[in-house]
CSV table of C-alpha atoms and ligand atoms in Angstrom, one decimal:
chain,number,residue,atom,x,y,z
A,16,MET,CA,1.6,11.6,116.5
A,17,LYS,CA,-1.4,10.9,114.4
A,18,LYS,CA,0.5,12.2,111.3
A,19,VAL,CA,3.6,10.0,112.1
A,20,MET,CA,1.4,6.9,112.5
A,21,SER,CA,-0.4,7.4,109.2
A,22,PHE,CA,3.0,8.0,107.5
A,23,ILE,CA,4.3,4.7,108.9
A,24,LEU,CA,1.1,2.9,107.8
A,25,MET,CA,1.4,4.3,104.3
A,26,CYS,CA,5.1,3.1,104.1
A,27,VAL,CA,4.0,-0.4,105.2
A,28,PHE,CA,1.3,-0.4,102.6
A,29,VAL,CA,3.6,0.8,99.9
A,30,LEU,CA,6.2,-1.8,100.8
A,31,ALA,CA,3.7,-4.6,101.0
A,32,PHE,CA,2.2,-3.6,97.7
A,33,ALA,CA,5.6,-3.4,96.0
A,34,PHE,CA,6.6,-6.8,97.5
A,35,GLY,CA,3.3,-8.3,96.4
A,36,CYS,CA,3.7,-7.0,92.9
A,37,GLY,CA,7.3,-8.4,92.7
A,38,ASN,CA,6.0,-11.8,93.6
A,39,SER,CA,3.2,-11.7,91.2
A,40,VAL,CA,5.6,-10.9,88.3
A,41,VAL,CA,7.6,-14.0,89.3
A,42,GLU,CA,4.4,-16.1,89.5
A,43,ALA,CA,3.3,-14.8,86.1
A,44,LYS,CA,6.6,-15.8,84.5
A,45,GLU,CA,6.5,-19.2,86.2
A,46,SER,CA,2.9,-19.8,85.3
A,47,GLY,CA,3.9,-18.8,81.7
A,48,SER,CA,6.0,-22.0,81.3
A,49,ASP,CA,3.7,-24.0,83.6
A,50,ASP,CA,0.9,-23.4,81.1
A,51,TYR,CA,2.7,-25.5,78.4
A,52,GLU,CA,1.4,-29.0,78.0
A,53,LYS,CA,3.8,-31.8,78.8
A,54,LEU,CA,5.0,-33.3,75.5
A,55,ASN,CA,7.6,-35.8,74.6
A,56,LEU,CA,8.1,-35.5,70.8
A,57,LYS,CA,10.2,-37.3,68.3
A,58,LEU,CA,12.0,-35.6,65.4
A,59,SER,CA,13.5,-37.6,62.5
A,60,THR,CA,16.4,-36.4,60.3
A,61,SER,CA,17.9,-38.0,57.2
A,62,GLY,CA,21.6,-36.9,57.6
A,63,THR,CA,24.1,-38.1,60.1
A,64,ASN,CA,24.1,-36.7,63.7
A,65,LEU,CA,26.7,-34.1,62.5
A,66,GLY,CA,24.7,-32.9,59.5
A,67,VAL,CA,23.2,-29.4,59.5
A,68,ASP,CA,19.7,-31.0,59.6
A,69,ALA,CA,20.5,-32.7,62.9
A,70,VAL,CA,22.4,-29.6,64.2
A,71,THR,CA,19.4,-27.4,63.4
A,72,ALA,CA,17.0,-29.9,64.9
A,73,GLN,CA,19.0,-30.1,68.1
A,74,TYR,CA,19.1,-26.3,68.4
A,75,PHE,CA,15.3,-26.3,67.9
A,76,ALA,CA,14.8,-29.0,70.6
A,77,ASP,CA,17.1,-27.2,73.1
A,78,ALA,CA,15.4,-23.8,72.6
A,79,VAL,CA,11.9,-25.3,72.9
A,80,LYS,CA,12.8,-27.2,76.1
A,81,GLU,CA,14.3,-24.1,77.7
A,82,ALA,CA,11.4,-21.8,76.8
A,83,SER,CA,8.8,-24.3,78.0
A,84,GLY,CA,10.5,-24.8,81.3
A,85,GLY,CA,11.4,-28.4,80.4
A,86,LYS,CA,7.8,-29.3,79.6
A,87,ILE,CA,8.2,-29.9,75.9
A,88,LYS,CA,11.0,-32.4,75.1
A,89,ILE,CA,12.0,-33.2,71.6
A,90,ARG,CA,14.3,-36.1,70.8
A,91,VAL,CA,16.3,-36.1,67.6
A,92,TYR,CA,16.8,-39.3,65.6
A,93,PRO,CA,19.3,-39.0,62.7
A,94,ASN,CA,20.1,-41.2,59.7
A,95,CYS,CA,16.4,-42.0,59.0
A,96,GLN,CA,16.9,-44.6,61.8
A,97,LEU,CA,13.2,-44.7,62.6
A,98,ALA,CA,12.5,-45.9,59.1
A,99,GLY,CA,15.4,-48.4,58.8
A,100,GLY,CA,17.6,-45.9,56.9
A,101,SER,CA,15.1,-45.5,54.1
A,102,MET,CA,14.5,-41.9,52.8
A,103,ALA,CA,11.3,-42.8,51.0
A,104,LYS,CA,9.9,-44.6,54.1
A,105,SER,CA,10.9,-41.7,56.4
A,106,ILE,CA,8.6,-39.2,54.7
A,107,GLU,CA,5.8,-41.7,54.4
A,108,LEU,CA,6.0,-42.4,58.2
A,109,LEU,CA,5.9,-38.7,59.0
A,110,ILE,CA,2.7,-38.3,57.0
A,111,VAL,CA,1.0,-41.4,58.2
A,112,GLY,CA,1.7,-40.3,61.8
A,113,GLY,CA,2.1,-42.3,65.0
A,114,ASN,CA,5.8,-42.7,64.6
A,115,TYR,CA,7.3,-39.2,64.9
A,116,GLU,CA,5.6,-35.8,65.0
A,117,LEU,CA,8.4,-33.7,63.5
A,118,ALA,CA,11.2,-34.1,60.9
A,119,VAL,CA,13.9,-32.2,59.2
A,120,PHE,CA,14.1,-33.6,55.7
A,121,SER,CA,15.8,-32.6,52.4
A,122,GLY,CA,14.1,-32.0,49.1
A,123,SER,CA,15.5,-35.3,48.0
A,124,VAL,CA,13.4,-37.0,50.8
A,125,LEU,CA,10.3,-34.9,50.1
A,126,GLY,CA,10.6,-35.6,46.4
A,127,ASN,CA,9.5,-39.2,47.1
A,128,ILE,CA,5.9,-38.0,47.7
A,129,ASP,CA,5.7,-35.4,45.0
A,130,ALA,CA,8.3,-34.6,42.3
A,131,ARG,CA,7.4,-30.9,42.6
A,132,PHE,CA,9.3,-30.8,45.9
A,133,LEU,CA,12.5,-31.0,43.7
A,134,THR,CA,11.7,-27.8,41.8
A,135,HIS,CA,14.4,-25.9,43.8
A,136,SER,CA,16.9,-28.6,42.7
A,137,VAL,CA,16.6,-28.2,39.0
A,138,PRO,CA,20.1,-27.6,37.7
A,139,PHE,CA,21.8,-24.2,38.0
A,140,ILE,CA,18.9,-22.1,39.4
A,141,PHE,CA,21.0,-20.8,42.3
A,142,SER,CA,24.7,-19.9,42.6
A,143,SER,CA,24.6,-18.4,46.1
A,144,TYR,CA,22.9,-19.0,49.5
A,145,ALA,CA,21.6,-15.4,49.4
A,146,GLU,CA,19.6,-16.2,46.2
A,147,ALA,CA,18.3,-19.5,47.6
A,148,SER,CA,17.2,-17.9,50.9
A,149,ALA,CA,15.4,-15.1,49.1
A,150,LYS,CA,13.2,-17.6,47.2
A,151,MET,CA,12.8,-19.9,50.2
A,152,ASP,CA,11.6,-16.9,52.3
A,153,SER,CA,9.1,-15.7,49.7
A,154,THR,CA,7.4,-17.4,46.8
A,155,GLY,CA,9.3,-20.7,46.8
A,156,GLY,CA,8.7,-21.2,50.6
A,157,GLU,CA,5.0,-20.3,50.2
A,158,TYR,CA,4.6,-22.7,47.3
A,159,TYR,CA,6.1,-25.6,49.3
A,160,ALA,CA,4.1,-24.6,52.5
A,161,ASN,CA,0.9,-25.0,50.4
A,162,LEU,CA,2.1,-28.3,48.9
A,163,MET,CA,3.0,-29.6,52.3
A,164,LYS,CA,-0.5,-28.7,53.6
A,165,GLU,CA,-2.0,-30.8,50.8
A,166,LYS,CA,0.1,-33.7,51.9
A,167,GLY,CA,-0.7,-33.4,55.6
A,168,LEU,CA,2.4,-31.5,56.7
A,169,VAL,CA,3.0,-28.1,58.4
A,170,TYR,CA,6.0,-26.0,57.2
A,171,LEU,CA,7.9,-24.6,60.1
A,172,ALA,CA,11.3,-23.6,58.7
A,173,GLY,CA,13.9,-24.1,55.9
A,174,VAL,CA,17.7,-24.2,56.0
A,175,HIS,CA,20.3,-25.1,53.5
A,176,ASN,CA,21.4,-28.7,52.8
A,177,GLY,CA,23.9,-27.1,50.4
A,178,LEU,CA,25.0,-26.2,46.9
A,179,ARG,CA,25.8,-29.6,45.6
A,180,GLN,CA,29.4,-30.6,44.5
A,181,LEU,CA,30.7,-33.7,42.9
A,182,THR,CA,33.1,-36.3,44.4
A,183,ASN,CA,34.8,-39.3,42.8
A,184,ASN,CA,37.7,-41.6,43.2
A,185,GLU,CA,38.9,-41.9,39.6
A,186,LYS,CA,40.0,-38.5,38.2
A,187,GLU,CA,39.4,-34.7,38.1
A,188,ILE,CA,36.1,-33.9,36.4
A,189,LYS,CA,36.2,-30.7,34.4
A,190,MET,CA,33.9,-31.3,31.4
A,191,PRO,CA,30.7,-33.4,30.9
A,192,GLU,CA,32.6,-35.9,28.8
A,193,ASP,CA,34.9,-36.7,31.9
A,194,LEU,CA,31.8,-38.2,33.6
A,195,LYS,CA,31.2,-40.8,30.9
A,196,GLY,CA,30.7,-44.2,32.4
A,197,LEU,CA,31.2,-43.2,36.0
A,198,LYS,CA,28.7,-44.6,38.5
A,199,ILE,CA,27.5,-41.6,40.5
A,200,ARG,CA,25.2,-42.1,43.4
A,201,VAL,CA,22.2,-39.6,43.6
A,202,PRO,CA,19.2,-39.5,45.9
A,203,SER,CA,16.1,-40.8,44.2
A,204,GLY,CA,14.2,-38.3,42.0
A,205,GLU,CA,14.0,-37.6,38.3
A,206,VAL,CA,15.8,-34.2,38.6
A,207,TYR,CA,18.9,-36.1,39.8
A,208,MET,CA,18.7,-39.1,37.5
A,209,LYS,CA,17.9,-37.1,34.4
A,210,THR,CA,20.5,-34.4,34.9
A,211,LEU,CA,23.4,-36.7,35.7
A,212,ARG,CA,22.5,-38.8,32.7
A,213,GLU,CA,22.5,-35.7,30.5
A,214,PHE,CA,26.0,-34.9,31.9
A,215,GLY,CA,27.1,-38.4,30.6
A,216,ALA,CA,27.3,-40.2,34.0
A,217,ASP,CA,25.6,-43.5,35.0
A,218,PRO,CA,23.5,-42.3,38.0
A,219,ILE,CA,22.5,-44.8,40.7
A,220,ALA,CA,19.8,-43.9,43.3
A,221,MET,CA,20.6,-44.9,46.8
A,222,ASN,CA,19.8,-44.0,50.4
A,223,TRP,CA,22.2,-41.6,52.0
A,224,SER,CA,22.8,-44.0,54.9
A,225,GLU,CA,24.4,-46.6,52.4
A,226,VAL,CA,26.6,-44.2,50.5
A,227,PHE,CA,29.8,-44.3,52.6
A,228,THR,CA,30.0,-48.1,52.4
A,229,ALA,CA,29.2,-48.2,48.7
A,230,LEU,CA,32.0,-45.7,48.0
A,231,GLN,CA,34.4,-47.6,50.2
A,232,GLN,CA,33.7,-50.9,48.5
A,233,GLY,CA,33.8,-49.3,45.0
A,234,THR,CA,30.2,-50.3,44.1
A,235,ILE,CA,29.9,-46.7,43.0
A,236,ASP,CA,32.6,-44.3,41.7
A,237,GLY,CA,31.3,-41.1,43.1
A,238,HIS,CA,28.4,-39.0,44.5
A,239,GLU,CA,27.3,-35.4,44.8
A,240,ASN,CA,26.3,-33.4,47.9
A,241,GLY,CA,26.9,-30.2,49.8
A,242,TYR,CA,30.3,-29.6,51.6
A,243,GLN,CA,28.8,-29.8,55.0
A,244,THR,CA,26.8,-33.0,54.3
A,245,ILE,CA,30.0,-34.6,52.7
A,246,ASP,CA,32.0,-33.6,55.8
A,247,SER,CA,29.4,-34.9,58.3
A,248,ALA,CA,29.6,-38.4,56.8
A,249,LYS,CA,33.4,-38.4,56.4
A,250,ILE,CA,33.2,-39.0,52.7
A,251,TYR,CA,36.7,-37.5,52.3
A,252,GLU,CA,38.0,-40.8,53.7
A,253,VAL,CA,36.9,-42.6,50.6
A,254,GLN,CA,37.0,-40.0,47.8
A,255,LYS,CA,40.1,-38.3,46.3
A,256,TYR,CA,38.5,-35.8,43.9
A,257,MET,CA,35.9,-33.1,44.2
A,258,THR,CA,34.6,-30.7,41.5
A,259,GLU,CA,33.1,-27.5,42.7
A,260,TRP,CA,30.3,-26.9,40.2
A,261,ASN,CA,27.3,-25.8,42.3
A,262,TRP,CA,25.1,-27.8,39.9
A,263,SER,CA,22.1,-27.9,42.2
A,264,TYR,CA,20.8,-26.4,45.5
A,265,ASP,CA,19.1,-28.5,48.2
A,266,GLY,CA,17.4,-27.4,51.4
A,267,TYR,CA,16.3,-29.1,54.6
A,268,TRP,CA,12.7,-28.4,55.8
A,269,LEU,CA,11.6,-28.6,59.4
A,270,MET,CA,8.0,-29.9,59.3
A,271,ALA,CA,5.3,-31.3,61.6
A,272,ASN,CA,2.6,-33.9,60.9
A,273,SER,CA,-0.5,-31.8,60.6
A,274,LYS,CA,-2.8,-34.1,62.7
A,275,ASP,CA,-0.3,-33.9,65.6
A,276,TRP,CA,0.1,-30.2,65.1
A,277,ALA,CA,-3.7,-29.7,65.4
A,278,LYS,CA,-3.6,-31.4,68.8
A,279,PHE,CA,-1.1,-28.9,70.3
A,280,SER,CA,-2.4,-25.9,72.2
A,281,GLU,CA,-2.2,-22.5,70.5
A,282,LYS,CA,0.5,-21.5,72.9
A,283,THR,CA,2.6,-24.6,72.1
A,284,GLN,CA,2.1,-24.0,68.3
A,285,LYS,CA,3.2,-20.4,68.8
A,286,LEU,CA,6.3,-21.4,70.7
A,287,LEU,CA,7.3,-24.1,68.2
A,288,LEU,CA,6.9,-21.6,65.3
A,289,GLU,CA,9.0,-19.0,67.1
A,290,LYS,CA,11.8,-21.4,67.9
A,291,ALA,CA,11.7,-22.9,64.4
A,292,LYS,CA,12.4,-19.4,63.0
A,293,GLU,CA,15.3,-19.1,65.5
A,294,ALA,CA,16.7,-22.5,64.5
A,295,GLN,CA,16.3,-21.5,60.8
A,296,ALA,CA,18.6,-18.4,61.3
A,297,TYR,CA,21.0,-20.5,63.3
A,298,GLY,CA,21.1,-23.4,60.8
A,299,ARG,CA,21.6,-21.2,57.7
A,300,LYS,CA,24.5,-19.3,59.3
A,301,TYR,CA,26.0,-22.5,60.7
A,302,LEU,CA,26.2,-24.0,57.2
A,303,GLU,CA,27.5,-20.9,55.5
A,304,ASP,CA,30.3,-20.4,58.1
A,305,ALA,CA,31.2,-24.1,58.1
A,306,GLU,CA,31.6,-24.5,54.3
A,307,LYS,CA,34.6,-22.2,54.2
A,308,GLU,CA,36.4,-24.1,57.0
A,309,ILE,CA,35.5,-27.5,55.5
A,310,LYS,CA,36.9,-26.6,52.0
A,311,LYS,CA,40.2,-25.6,53.6
A,312,ASP,CA,40.3,-28.7,55.8
A,313,PHE,CA,39.6,-31.0,52.7
A,314,VAL,CA,42.6,-29.5,50.9
A,315,GLU,CA,45.0,-29.1,53.8
A,316,ASN,CA,44.3,-32.1,55.9
A,317,ARG,CA,42.2,-34.7,54.0
A,318,GLY,CA,44.1,-35.0,50.8
A,319,VAL,CA,41.1,-34.1,48.6
A,320,THR,CA,41.9,-32.4,45.2
A,321,ILE,CA,39.3,-29.7,44.7
A,322,THR,CA,38.7,-28.7,41.0
A,323,GLU,CA,37.2,-25.2,40.5
A,324,LEU,CA,35.8,-24.9,37.0
A,325,THR,CA,36.8,-22.2,34.6
A,326,PRO,CA,33.9,-20.1,33.1
A,327,ASP,CA,34.2,-22.2,29.9
A,328,GLU,CA,34.0,-25.5,31.7
A,329,LEU,CA,31.0,-24.4,33.8
A,330,ALA,CA,29.3,-23.1,30.6
A,331,ALA,CA,29.7,-26.6,29.1
A,332,PHE,CA,27.8,-28.1,32.1
A,333,LYS,CA,25.1,-25.4,31.9
A,334,LYS,CA,24.7,-26.0,28.2
A,335,ALA,CA,24.2,-29.7,28.8
A,336,ALA,CA,21.7,-28.9,31.6
A,337,ARG,CA,19.5,-26.6,29.4
A,338,PRO,CA,17.3,-29.4,28.0
A,339,VAL,CA,16.8,-30.7,31.5
A,340,GLN,CA,15.7,-27.3,32.8
A,341,GLU,CA,13.2,-27.0,29.9
A,342,TYR,CA,11.9,-30.5,30.6
A,343,PHE,CA,11.2,-29.6,34.2
A,344,ILE,CA,9.7,-26.2,33.5
A,345,GLU,CA,7.2,-28.0,31.4
A,346,LYS,CA,6.7,-30.9,33.8
A,347,PHE,CA,6.4,-29.0,37.1
A,348,GLY,CA,4.3,-26.2,35.6
A,349,GLU,CA,4.1,-22.5,35.8
A,350,GLU,CA,3.1,-22.2,39.5
A,351,ALA,CA,6.0,-24.2,40.8
A,352,THR,CA,8.7,-23.0,38.5
A,353,SER,CA,7.9,-19.3,38.7
A,354,ALA,CA,7.8,-19.6,42.5
A,355,TRP,CA,11.4,-20.8,42.5
A,356,GLY,CA,12.5,-18.4,39.7
A,357,LEU,CA,13.0,-20.9,36.9
A,358,LYS,CA,13.2,-19.4,33.4
B,424,MLT,C1,21.3,-36.9,50.1
B,424,MLT,O1,22.2,-36.8,49.3
B,424,MLT,O2,20.7,-38.0,50.3
B,424,MLT,C2,20.9,-35.8,50.9
B,424,MLT,O3,21.7,-34.6,50.6
B,424,MLT,C3,21.2,-36.1,52.4
B,424,MLT,C4,19.9,-36.0,53.2
B,424,MLT,O4,18.8,-36.0,52.7
B,424,MLT,O5,20.1,-35.8,54.4
């Protein structure tokens, strides 16, 4: 009898212990997300709500919200709307702080605070996303992370804005001389202005938020951008011709204001970094997959004539770009240009 009683007691003990442990696992998980501080953050992007910058930002926001058990909320504001549509003002406001803690901005936005943020956009450095990713994930990314630190920013991730193509409403562009006299919108920055001028065009710097209307009203004849960015702003509605020339690469960088960043707990910083890396993988794949579909859609459904350059035609643009490359190698210096692989 004594033996039976002690066996029953042991079973009760084992079951109680197992039940207790089960509960404590659940509690530990719950207290994991309970530990996060409650935060309502704002994130600014420069493209439209359909651009890969906003898509990546929204993925990041959703992933952070889920992993923090709803404690950390990030609201995405596209079109530089928190800075009245101004790309230059957008980056200033991120650095000053007090307006938004986070942003996904292109090199053309970052270039407003330091021209070296356009090193990756010097003409004809990259001809594929694999090449651009390799530099972004090594020396190029490290160089920008340090430069951002100097400016009061924290580098969290980098995705593609795109290999930039040319659109216009006048004619097919195959050679530099075809660009003569055409008013081509570019983001601000000497890399854009100088190169397009060297190609024979009349470049005009303008905020991205104003481009659709300017093309529609004929204030400008054309512009240049990546396929996904062009599609996200419905530029195909107001442009008939497109030249695929991959003249320049641009990225989008997910960043935080460093004073705000320093106020986050270590646990929150770790989570934001982890989800930024996930958003980076998502955003890069999203753009690469989308480009093929978009090109097909432009030709089949949007009435856009896409001109693919012959090797000789491309060589003519590369030749025209050589003095510009040399100028920026000199201007940006050894550290910047070798980090991004310029020769
Ligand atoms: C531009 O052309 O202004 C950029 O590619 C768009 C952006 O910065 O979001």
